[in-house]
Coordinates of C-alpha atoms and ligand atoms in Angstrom, one line a residue:
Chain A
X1 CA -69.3 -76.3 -28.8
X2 CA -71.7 -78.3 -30.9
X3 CA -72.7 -76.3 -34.0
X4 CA -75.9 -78.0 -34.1
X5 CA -76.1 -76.4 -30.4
X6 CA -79.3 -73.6 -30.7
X7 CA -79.2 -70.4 -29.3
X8 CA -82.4 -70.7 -26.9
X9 CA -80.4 -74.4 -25.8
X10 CA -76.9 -72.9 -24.7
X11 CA -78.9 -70.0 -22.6
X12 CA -81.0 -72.3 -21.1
X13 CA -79.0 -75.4 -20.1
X14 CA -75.1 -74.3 -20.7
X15 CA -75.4 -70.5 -19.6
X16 CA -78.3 -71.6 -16.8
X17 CA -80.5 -68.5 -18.0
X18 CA -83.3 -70.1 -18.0
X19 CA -85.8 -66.9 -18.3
X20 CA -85.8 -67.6 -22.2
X21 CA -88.7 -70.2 -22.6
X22 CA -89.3 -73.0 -25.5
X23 CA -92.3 -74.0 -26.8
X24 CA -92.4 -74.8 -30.2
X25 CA -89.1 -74.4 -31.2
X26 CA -90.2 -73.9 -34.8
X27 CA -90.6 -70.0 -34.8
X28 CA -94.4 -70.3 -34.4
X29 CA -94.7 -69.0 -30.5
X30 CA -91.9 -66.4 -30.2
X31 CA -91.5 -67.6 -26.3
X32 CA -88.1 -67.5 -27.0
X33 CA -87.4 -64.2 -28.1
X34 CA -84.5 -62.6 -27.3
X35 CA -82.3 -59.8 -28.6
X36 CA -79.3 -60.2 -31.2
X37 CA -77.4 -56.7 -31.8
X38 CA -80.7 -54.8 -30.1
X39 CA -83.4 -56.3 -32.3
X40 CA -86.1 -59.1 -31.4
X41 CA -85.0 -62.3 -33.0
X42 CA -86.3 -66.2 -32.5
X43 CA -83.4 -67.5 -29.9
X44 CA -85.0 -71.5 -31.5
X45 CA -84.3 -70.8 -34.8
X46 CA -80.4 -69.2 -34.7
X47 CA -77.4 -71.8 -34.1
X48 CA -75.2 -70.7 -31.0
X49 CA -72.5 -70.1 -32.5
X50 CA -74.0 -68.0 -35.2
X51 CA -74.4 -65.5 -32.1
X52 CA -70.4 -65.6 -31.8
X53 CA -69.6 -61.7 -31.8
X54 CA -72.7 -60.6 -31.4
X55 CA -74.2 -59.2 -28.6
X56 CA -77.8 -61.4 -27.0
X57 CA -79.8 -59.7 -24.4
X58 CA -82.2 -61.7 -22.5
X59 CA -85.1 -60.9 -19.8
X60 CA -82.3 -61.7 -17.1
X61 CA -81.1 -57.7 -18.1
X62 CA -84.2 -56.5 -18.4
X63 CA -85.3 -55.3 -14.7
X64 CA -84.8 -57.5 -11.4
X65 CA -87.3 -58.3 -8.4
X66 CA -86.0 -55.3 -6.6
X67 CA -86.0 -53.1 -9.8
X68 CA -88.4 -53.9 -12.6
X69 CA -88.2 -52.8 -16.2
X70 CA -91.2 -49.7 -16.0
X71 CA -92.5 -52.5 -18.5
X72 CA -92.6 -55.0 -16.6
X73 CA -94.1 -53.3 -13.5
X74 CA -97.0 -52.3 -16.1
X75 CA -97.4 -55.9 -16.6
X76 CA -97.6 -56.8 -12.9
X77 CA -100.2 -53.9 -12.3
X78 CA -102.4 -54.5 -15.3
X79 CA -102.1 -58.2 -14.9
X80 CA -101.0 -59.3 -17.7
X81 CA -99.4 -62.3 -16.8
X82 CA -101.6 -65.7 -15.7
X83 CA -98.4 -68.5 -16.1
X84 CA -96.4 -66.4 -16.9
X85 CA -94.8 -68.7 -19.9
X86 CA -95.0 -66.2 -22.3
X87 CA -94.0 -63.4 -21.4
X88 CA -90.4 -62.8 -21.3
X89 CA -90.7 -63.5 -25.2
X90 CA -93.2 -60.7 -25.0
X91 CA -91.5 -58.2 -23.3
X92 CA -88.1 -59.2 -24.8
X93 CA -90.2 -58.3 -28.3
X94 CA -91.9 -55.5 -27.0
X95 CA -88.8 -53.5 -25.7
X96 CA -87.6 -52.4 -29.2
X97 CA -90.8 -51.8 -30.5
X98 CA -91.5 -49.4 -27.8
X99 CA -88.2 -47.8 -29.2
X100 CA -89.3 -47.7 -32.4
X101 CA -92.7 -46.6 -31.1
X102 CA -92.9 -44.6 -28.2
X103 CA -96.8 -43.9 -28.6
X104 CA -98.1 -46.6 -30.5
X105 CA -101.7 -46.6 -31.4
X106 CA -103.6 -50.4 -30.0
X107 CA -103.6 -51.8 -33.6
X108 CA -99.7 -51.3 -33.7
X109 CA -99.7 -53.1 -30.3
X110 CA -101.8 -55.9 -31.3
X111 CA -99.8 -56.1 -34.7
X112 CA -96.6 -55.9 -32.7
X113 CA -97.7 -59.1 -30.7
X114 CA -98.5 -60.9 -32.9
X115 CA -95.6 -63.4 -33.5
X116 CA -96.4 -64.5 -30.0
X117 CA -99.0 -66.6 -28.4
X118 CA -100.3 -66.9 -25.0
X119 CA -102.6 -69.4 -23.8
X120 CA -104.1 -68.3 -20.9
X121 CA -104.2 -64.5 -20.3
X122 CA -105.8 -63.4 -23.3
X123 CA -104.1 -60.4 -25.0
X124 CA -106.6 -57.9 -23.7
X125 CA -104.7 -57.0 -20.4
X126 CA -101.0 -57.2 -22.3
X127 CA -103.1 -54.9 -24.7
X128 CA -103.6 -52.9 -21.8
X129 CA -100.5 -53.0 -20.0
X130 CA -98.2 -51.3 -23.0
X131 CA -100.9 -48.6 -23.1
X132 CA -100.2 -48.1 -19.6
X133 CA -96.6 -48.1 -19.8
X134 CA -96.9 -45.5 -23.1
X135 CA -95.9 -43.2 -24.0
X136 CA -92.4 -44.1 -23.2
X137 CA -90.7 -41.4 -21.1
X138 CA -87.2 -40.3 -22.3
X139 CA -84.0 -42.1 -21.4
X140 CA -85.9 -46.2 -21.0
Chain B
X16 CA -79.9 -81.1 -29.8
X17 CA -83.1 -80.9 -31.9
X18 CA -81.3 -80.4 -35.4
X19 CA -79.0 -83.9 -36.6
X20 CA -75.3 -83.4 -36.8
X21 CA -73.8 -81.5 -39.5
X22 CA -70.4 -80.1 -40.2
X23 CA -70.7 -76.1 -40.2
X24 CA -68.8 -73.6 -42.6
X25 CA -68.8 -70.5 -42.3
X26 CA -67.0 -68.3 -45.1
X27 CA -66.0 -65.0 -45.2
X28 CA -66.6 -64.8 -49.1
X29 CA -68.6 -65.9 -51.8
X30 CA -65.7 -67.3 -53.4
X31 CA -65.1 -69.2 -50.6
X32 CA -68.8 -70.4 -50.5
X33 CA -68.8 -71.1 -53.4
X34 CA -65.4 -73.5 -53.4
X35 CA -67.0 -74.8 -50.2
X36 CA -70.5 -76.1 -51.7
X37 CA -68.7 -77.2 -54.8
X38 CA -66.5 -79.7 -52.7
X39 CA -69.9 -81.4 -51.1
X40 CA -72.1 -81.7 -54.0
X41 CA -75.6 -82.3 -52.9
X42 CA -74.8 -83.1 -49.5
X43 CA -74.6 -79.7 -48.8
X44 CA -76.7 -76.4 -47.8
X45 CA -76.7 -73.1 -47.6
X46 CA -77.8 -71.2 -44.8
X47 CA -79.3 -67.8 -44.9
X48 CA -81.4 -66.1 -42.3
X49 CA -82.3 -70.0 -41.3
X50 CA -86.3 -69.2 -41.1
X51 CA -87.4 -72.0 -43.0
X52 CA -84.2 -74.2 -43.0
X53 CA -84.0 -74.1 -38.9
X54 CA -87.6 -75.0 -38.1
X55 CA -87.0 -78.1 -40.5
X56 CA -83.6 -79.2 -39.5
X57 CA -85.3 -79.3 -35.8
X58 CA -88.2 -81.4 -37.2
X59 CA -85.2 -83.5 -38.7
X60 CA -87.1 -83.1 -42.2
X61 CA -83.9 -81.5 -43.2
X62 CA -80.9 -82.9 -42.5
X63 CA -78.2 -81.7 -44.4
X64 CA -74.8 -83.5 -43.9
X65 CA -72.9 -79.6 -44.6
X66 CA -74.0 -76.6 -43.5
X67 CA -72.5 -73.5 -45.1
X68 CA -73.6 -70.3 -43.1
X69 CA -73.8 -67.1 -45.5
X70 CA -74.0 -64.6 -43.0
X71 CA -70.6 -63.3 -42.6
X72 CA -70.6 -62.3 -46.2
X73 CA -70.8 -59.1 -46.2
X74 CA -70.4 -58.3 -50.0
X75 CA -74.0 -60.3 -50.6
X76 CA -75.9 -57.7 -48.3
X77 CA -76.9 -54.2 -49.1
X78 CA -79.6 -52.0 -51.4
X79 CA -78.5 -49.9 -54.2
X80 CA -79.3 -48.2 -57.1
X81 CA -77.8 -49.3 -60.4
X82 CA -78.2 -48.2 -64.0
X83 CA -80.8 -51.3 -64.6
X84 CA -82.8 -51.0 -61.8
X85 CA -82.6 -51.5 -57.6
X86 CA -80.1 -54.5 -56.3
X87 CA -80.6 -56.2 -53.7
X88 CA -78.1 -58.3 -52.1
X89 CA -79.1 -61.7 -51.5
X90 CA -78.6 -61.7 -47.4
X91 CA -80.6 -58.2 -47.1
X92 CA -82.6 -59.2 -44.5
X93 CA -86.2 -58.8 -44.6
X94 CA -86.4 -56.4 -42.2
X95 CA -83.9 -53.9 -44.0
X96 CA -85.9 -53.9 -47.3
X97 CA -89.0 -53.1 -45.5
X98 CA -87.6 -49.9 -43.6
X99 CA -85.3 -48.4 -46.7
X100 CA -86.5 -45.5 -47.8
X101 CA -85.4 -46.1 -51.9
X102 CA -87.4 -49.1 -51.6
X103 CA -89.9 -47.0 -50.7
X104 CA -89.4 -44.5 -53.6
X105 CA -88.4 -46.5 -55.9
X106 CA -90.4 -50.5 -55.4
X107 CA -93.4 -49.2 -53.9
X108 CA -95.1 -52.5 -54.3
X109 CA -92.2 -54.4 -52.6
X110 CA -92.3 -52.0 -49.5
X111 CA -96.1 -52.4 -49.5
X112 CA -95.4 -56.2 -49.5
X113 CA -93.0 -56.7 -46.3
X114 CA -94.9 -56.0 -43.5
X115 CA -97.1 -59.2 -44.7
X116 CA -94.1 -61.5 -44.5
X117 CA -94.2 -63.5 -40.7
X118 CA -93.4 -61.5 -37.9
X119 CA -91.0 -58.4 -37.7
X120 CA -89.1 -61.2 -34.8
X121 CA -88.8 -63.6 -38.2
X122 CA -87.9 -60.7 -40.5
X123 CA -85.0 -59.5 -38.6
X124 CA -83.4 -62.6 -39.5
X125 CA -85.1 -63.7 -42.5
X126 CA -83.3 -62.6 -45.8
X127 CA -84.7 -61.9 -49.6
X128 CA -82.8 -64.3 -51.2
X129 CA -83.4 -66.9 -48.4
X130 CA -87.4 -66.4 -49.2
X131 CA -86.8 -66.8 -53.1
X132 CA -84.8 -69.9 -53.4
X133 CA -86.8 -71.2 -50.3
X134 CA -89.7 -70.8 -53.2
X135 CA -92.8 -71.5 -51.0
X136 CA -96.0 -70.7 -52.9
X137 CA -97.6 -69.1 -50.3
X138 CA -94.4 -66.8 -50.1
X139 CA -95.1 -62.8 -50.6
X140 CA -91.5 -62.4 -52.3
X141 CA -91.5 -64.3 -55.1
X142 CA -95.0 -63.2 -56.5
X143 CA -94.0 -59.6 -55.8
X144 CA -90.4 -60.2 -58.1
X145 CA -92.9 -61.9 -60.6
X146 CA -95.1 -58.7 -60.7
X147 CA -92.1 -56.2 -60.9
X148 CA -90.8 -59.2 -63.5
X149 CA -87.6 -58.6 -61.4
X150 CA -84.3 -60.6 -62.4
X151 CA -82.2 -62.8 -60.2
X152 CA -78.9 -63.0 -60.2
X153 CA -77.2 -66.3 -59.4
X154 CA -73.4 -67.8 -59.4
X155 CA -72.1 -71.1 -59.5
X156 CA -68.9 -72.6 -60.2
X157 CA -68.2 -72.7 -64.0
X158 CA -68.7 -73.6 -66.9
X159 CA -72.1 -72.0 -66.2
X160 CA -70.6 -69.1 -63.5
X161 CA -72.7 -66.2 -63.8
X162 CA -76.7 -66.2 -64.9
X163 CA -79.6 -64.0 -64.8
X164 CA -82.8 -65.5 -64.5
X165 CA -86.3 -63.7 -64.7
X166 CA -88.4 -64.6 -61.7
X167 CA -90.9 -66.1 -64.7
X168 CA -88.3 -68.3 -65.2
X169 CA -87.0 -69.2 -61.5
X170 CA -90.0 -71.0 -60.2
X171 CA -90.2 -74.6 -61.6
X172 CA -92.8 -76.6 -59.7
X173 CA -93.6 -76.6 -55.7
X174 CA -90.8 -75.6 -53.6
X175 CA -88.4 -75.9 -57.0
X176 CA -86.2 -73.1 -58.9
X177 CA -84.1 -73.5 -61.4
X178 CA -80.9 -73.1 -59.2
X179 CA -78.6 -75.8 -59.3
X180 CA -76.8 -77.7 -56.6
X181 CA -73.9 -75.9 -55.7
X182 CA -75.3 -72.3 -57.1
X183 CA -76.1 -69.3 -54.7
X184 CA -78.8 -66.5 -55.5
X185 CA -76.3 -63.4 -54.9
X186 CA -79.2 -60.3 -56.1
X187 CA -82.0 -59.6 -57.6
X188 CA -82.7 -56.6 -59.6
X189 CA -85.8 -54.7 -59.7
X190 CA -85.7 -53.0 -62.9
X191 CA -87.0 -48.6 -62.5
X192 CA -90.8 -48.8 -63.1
X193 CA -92.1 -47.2 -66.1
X194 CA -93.4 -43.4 -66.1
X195 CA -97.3 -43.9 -64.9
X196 CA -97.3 -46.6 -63.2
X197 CA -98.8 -48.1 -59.9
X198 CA -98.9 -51.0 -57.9
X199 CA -100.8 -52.6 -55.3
X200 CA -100.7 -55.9 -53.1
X201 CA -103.5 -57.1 -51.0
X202 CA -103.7 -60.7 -49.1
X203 CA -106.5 -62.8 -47.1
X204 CA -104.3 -64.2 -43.9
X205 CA -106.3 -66.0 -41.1
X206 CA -104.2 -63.8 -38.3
X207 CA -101.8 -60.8 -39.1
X208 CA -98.2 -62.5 -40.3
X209 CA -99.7 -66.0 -41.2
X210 CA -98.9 -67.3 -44.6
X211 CA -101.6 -66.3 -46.8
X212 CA -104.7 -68.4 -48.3
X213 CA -104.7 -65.7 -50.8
X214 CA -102.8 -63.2 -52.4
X215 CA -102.3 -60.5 -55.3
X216 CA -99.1 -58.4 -56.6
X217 CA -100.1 -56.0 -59.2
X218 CA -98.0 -53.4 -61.0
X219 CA -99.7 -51.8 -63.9
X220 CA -98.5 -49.0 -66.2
X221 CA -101.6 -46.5 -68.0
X222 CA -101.0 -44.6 -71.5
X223 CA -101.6 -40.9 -71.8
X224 CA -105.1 -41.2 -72.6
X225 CA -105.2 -43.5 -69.1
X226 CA -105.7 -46.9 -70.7
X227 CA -104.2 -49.7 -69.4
X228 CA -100.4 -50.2 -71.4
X229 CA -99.0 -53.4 -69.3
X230 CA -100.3 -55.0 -66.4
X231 CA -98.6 -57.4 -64.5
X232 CA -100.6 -59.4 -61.9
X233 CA -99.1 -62.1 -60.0
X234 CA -101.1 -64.7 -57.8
X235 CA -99.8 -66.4 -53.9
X236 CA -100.8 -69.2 -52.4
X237 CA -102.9 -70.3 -55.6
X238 CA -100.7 -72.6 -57.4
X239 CA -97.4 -74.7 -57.0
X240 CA -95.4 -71.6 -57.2
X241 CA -96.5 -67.9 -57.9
X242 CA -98.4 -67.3 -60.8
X243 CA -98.4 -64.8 -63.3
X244 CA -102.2 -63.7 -63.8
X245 CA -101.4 -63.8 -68.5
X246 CA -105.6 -64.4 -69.3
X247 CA -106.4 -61.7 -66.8
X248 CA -103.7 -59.1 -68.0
X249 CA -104.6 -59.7 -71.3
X250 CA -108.4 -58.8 -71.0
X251 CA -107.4 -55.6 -69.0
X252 CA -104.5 -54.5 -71.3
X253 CA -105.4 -51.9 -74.3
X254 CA -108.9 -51.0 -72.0
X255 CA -109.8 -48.1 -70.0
X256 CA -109.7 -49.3 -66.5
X257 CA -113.3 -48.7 -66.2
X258 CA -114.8 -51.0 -62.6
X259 CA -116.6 -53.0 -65.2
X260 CA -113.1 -53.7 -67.0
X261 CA -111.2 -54.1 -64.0
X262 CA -114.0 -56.3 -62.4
X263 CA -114.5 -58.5 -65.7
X264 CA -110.0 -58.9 -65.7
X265 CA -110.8 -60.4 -62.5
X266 CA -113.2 -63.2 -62.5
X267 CA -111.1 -63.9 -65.6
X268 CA -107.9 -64.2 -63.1
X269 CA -110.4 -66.3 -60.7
X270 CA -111.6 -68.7 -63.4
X271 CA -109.2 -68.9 -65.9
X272 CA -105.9 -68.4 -64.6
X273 CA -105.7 -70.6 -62.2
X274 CA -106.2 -74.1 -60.5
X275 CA -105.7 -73.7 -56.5
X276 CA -105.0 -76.2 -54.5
X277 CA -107.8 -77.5 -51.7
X278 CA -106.6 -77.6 -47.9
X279 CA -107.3 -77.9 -44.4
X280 CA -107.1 -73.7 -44.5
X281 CA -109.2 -73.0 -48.0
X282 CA -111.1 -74.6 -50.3
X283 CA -110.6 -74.6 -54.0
X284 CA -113.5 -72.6 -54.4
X285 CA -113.0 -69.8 -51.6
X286 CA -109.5 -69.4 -53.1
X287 CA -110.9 -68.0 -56.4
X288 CA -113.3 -65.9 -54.6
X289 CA -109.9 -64.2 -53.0
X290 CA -108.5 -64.1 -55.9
X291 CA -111.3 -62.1 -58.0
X292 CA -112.4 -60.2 -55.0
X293 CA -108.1 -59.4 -54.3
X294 CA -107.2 -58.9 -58.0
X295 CA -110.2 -55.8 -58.3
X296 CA -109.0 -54.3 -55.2
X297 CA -105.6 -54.5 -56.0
X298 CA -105.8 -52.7 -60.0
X299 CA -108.5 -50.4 -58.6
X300 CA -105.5 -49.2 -56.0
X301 CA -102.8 -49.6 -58.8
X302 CA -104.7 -47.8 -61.7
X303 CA -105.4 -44.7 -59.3
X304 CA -101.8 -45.0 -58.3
X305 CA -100.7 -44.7 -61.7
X306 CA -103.3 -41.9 -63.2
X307 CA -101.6 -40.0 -60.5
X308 CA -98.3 -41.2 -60.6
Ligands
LIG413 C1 -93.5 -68.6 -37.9 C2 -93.0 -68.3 -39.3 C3 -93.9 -67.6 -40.2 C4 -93.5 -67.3 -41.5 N1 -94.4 -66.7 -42.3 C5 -94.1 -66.3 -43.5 C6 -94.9 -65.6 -44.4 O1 -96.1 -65.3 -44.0 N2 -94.5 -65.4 -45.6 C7 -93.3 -65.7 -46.1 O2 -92.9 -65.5 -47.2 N3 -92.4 -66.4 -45.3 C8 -92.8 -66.7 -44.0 N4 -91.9 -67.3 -43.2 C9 -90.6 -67.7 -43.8 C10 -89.5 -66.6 -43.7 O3 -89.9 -65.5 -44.6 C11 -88.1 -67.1 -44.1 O4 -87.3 -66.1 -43.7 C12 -87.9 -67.4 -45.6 O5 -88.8 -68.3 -46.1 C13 -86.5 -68.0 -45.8 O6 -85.5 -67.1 -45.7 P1 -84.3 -67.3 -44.8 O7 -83.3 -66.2 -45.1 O8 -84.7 -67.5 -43.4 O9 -83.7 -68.6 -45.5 P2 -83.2 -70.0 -44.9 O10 -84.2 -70.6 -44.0 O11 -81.8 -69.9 -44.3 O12 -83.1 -70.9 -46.2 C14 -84.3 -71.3 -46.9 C15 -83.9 -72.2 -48.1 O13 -83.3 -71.4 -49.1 C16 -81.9 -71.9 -49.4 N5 -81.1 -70.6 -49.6 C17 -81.1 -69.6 -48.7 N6 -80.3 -68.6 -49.3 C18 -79.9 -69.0 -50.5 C19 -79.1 -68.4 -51.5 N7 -78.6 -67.2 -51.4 N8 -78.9 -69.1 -52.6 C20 -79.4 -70.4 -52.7 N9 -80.2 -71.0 -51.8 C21 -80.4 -70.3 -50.7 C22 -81.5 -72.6 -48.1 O14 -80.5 -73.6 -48.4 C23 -82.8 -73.3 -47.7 O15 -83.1 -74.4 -48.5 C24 -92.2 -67.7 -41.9 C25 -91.3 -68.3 -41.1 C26 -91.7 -68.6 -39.8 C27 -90.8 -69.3 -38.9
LIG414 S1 -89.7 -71.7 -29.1 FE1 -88.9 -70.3 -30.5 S2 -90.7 -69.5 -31.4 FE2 -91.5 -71.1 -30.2
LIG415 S1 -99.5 -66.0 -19.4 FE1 -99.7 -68.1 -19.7 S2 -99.2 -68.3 -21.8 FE2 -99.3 -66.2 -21.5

């Protein structure tokens, strides 16, 4: 592999996942967040073969049609998805800060998204989906 | 591929990075938690013919307590410092500081030493290591090998240090703060984790009789590198940190210390009204900090 190969690159168009969006690819719009080793990293701004031995998680393991993530059913119920283009960086960031913050107050939620923009929903019903979805039962 | 074609090293040592940069010369560059190099390798305003990856060296990462002060390993990533508890004991103002830096998504990966050599003036870290007139630690191949560098010294000009091609930052030492002391950071930020128009690191230490002994106050975002806040210390240092002392040491900061830049984000004039308005809040919080301290 290429070393100049990113991350967000060989899950999109060598591994086919292509649930980990690009947008800036400058580390400005965190639509391509993923996990490396558990914690929320920029998939745009980390070489692919830096991952090499580590583990990456992506939205693909997060919940499927059948069997949604409890987070992601709180996004489909609060509506807090329009496009949609966002937010699998959103909930790949939101998922360990959720761990970290099983009852967060709405200024650590709106802190917490902040590395990520979205363009047409408006924050106010993502806001409002984590408070559904909290506090986090045991065992998520 | 957004990034131009480099050949990629990645060493297991810092002997071995160091043999490895020495080999290239210029053409080569170190990569840390790749925050600032990535983004500009995929504009292709970087294009560094070597790439030599430092995170598999494990000896350069890791927070402890020494007999001169606090280490910090170079590759400590951002998001380590700001959840350690003995930072929190023991560099108040440097835990105080983290959460300001980007994103947690960007501190994950984003390392101290990365931020310091990276040397951004709008950059949180280096004005905080000015304030706590931290000392960095650097290695190169000989004859110069090992030096230690004050932060006052590190920062040459914009985006410049005084490291020299082929020399890695490997620590920085935050020496134990002095017996009544406090310190305080405060920054103006258009959205929460945006690089700041404005912003103040303050550590100050009081006598017994409460008057100010040292004060250290260090300016972001203001200049072509951070700035230490001399004028301003001086007219606070030897006073009782009364509000008309404290508010008189900072339109002396605002006027006199320095000369900020004019942008698309701030004018020259709205930077100094963050500054004196940022520099009183920041030794009002810092004086209390250390009468009670
Ligand atoms: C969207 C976004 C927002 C950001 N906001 C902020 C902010 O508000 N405040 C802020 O301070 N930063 C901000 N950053 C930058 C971030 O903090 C970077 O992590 C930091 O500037 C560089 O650290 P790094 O470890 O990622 O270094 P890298 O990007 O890997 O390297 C940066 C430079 O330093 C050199 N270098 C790295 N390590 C060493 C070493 N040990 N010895 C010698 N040279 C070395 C590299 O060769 C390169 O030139 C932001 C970044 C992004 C993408
Ligand atoms: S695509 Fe990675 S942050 Fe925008
Ligand atoms: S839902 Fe469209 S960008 Fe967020």
């Amino acid at each position: 592999m290429e070393p100049r190969l990113l991350l967000s690159d060989f899950l999109r168009q060598d591994l086919g996942l292509t649930g980990t969006h690009v947008g800036c690819e400058h580390g400005v719009c965190g639509a391509c967040t993923v996990l490396l080793d558990g914690e929320a990293v920029r998939s745009c701004l980390i070489l692919a073969v830096q991952a090499d031995g580590h583990e990456v998680a992506t939205v693909e393991g997060l919940g499927s049609v059948e069997d949604l993530h409890p987070l992601q059913a709180a996004f489909r119920q609060a509506h807090a998805l329009q496009c949609g283009f966002c937010t699998p960086g959103i909930l790949m960031t939101l998922v360990p800060f959720l761990d970290e913050h099983p009852n967060p107050a709405e200024s650590e939620i709106r802190e917490a998204l902040s590395g990520n923009l979205c363009r047409c929903t408006g924050y106010q019903n993502i806001v409002d989906a984590v408070k559904l979805s909290t506090p986090v039962p045991a065992g998520w | 591929m957004k990034p131009a074609p480099f050949a990629y090293h990645r060493p297991e040592t810092l002997d071995e990075a160091l043999a490895v940069l020495a080999a290239h010369g210029g053409e080569a560059k170190p990569l840390a938690g790749g925050q600032s190099l990535i983004p500009a390798m995929n504009f292709r305003l970087a294009r560094p013919a070597v790439l030599v990856d430092l995170n598999r060296i494990t000896e350069l990462s890791g927070i402890r307590q020494g007999g001169d002060g606090l280490h910090i390993g170079a590759m400590t990533r951002q998001r380590a410092v700001e959840r350690d508890p003995i930072v929190a004991r023991d560099a108040p103002l440097l835990a105080e500081a983290m959460p300001f830096i980007a994103h947690p998504q960007i501190r994950n990966r984003g390392t101290v030493g990365g931020s310091l050599a990276h040397a951004d003036p709008a950059a949180e870290l280096p004005a905080v290591m000015l304030a706590l007139d931290a000392k960095l630690q650097v290695r190169g191949p000989a004859p110069r090998g090992v030096r230690s560098i004050p932060a006052g010294e590190f920062y040459t000009g914009l985006f410049e240090t005084a490291l020299a091609p082929g020399e890695l930052l490997v620590d920085v030492t935050v020496p134990r703060a002095a017996p009544r002391s406090g310190s305080a950071f405060a920054e103006v930020a258009r959205r929460h984790g945006d690089y700041a128009l404005a912003g103040v690191a303050v550590r100050v230490t009081v006598d017994d009789a409460g008057r100010c002994r040292e004060a250290r106050i260090a300016l972001l975002s203001v200049g072509d590198g951070p700035v230490l806040a001399r004028k301003a210390a001086k007219a606070i240092t030897g006073e009782s940190p009364t509000p008309e002392a404290i508010r008189e040491a900072a339109d002396v900061a605002a006027a006199k210390d320095i000369d900020p830049p004019g942008d698309i984000h701030a004018s020259p004039a709205y930077r100094r009204q963050l500054v004196a308005v940022l520099v009183r809040r920041t030794l009002e919080r810092a004086f209390e900090r250390a009468r009670n301290g």
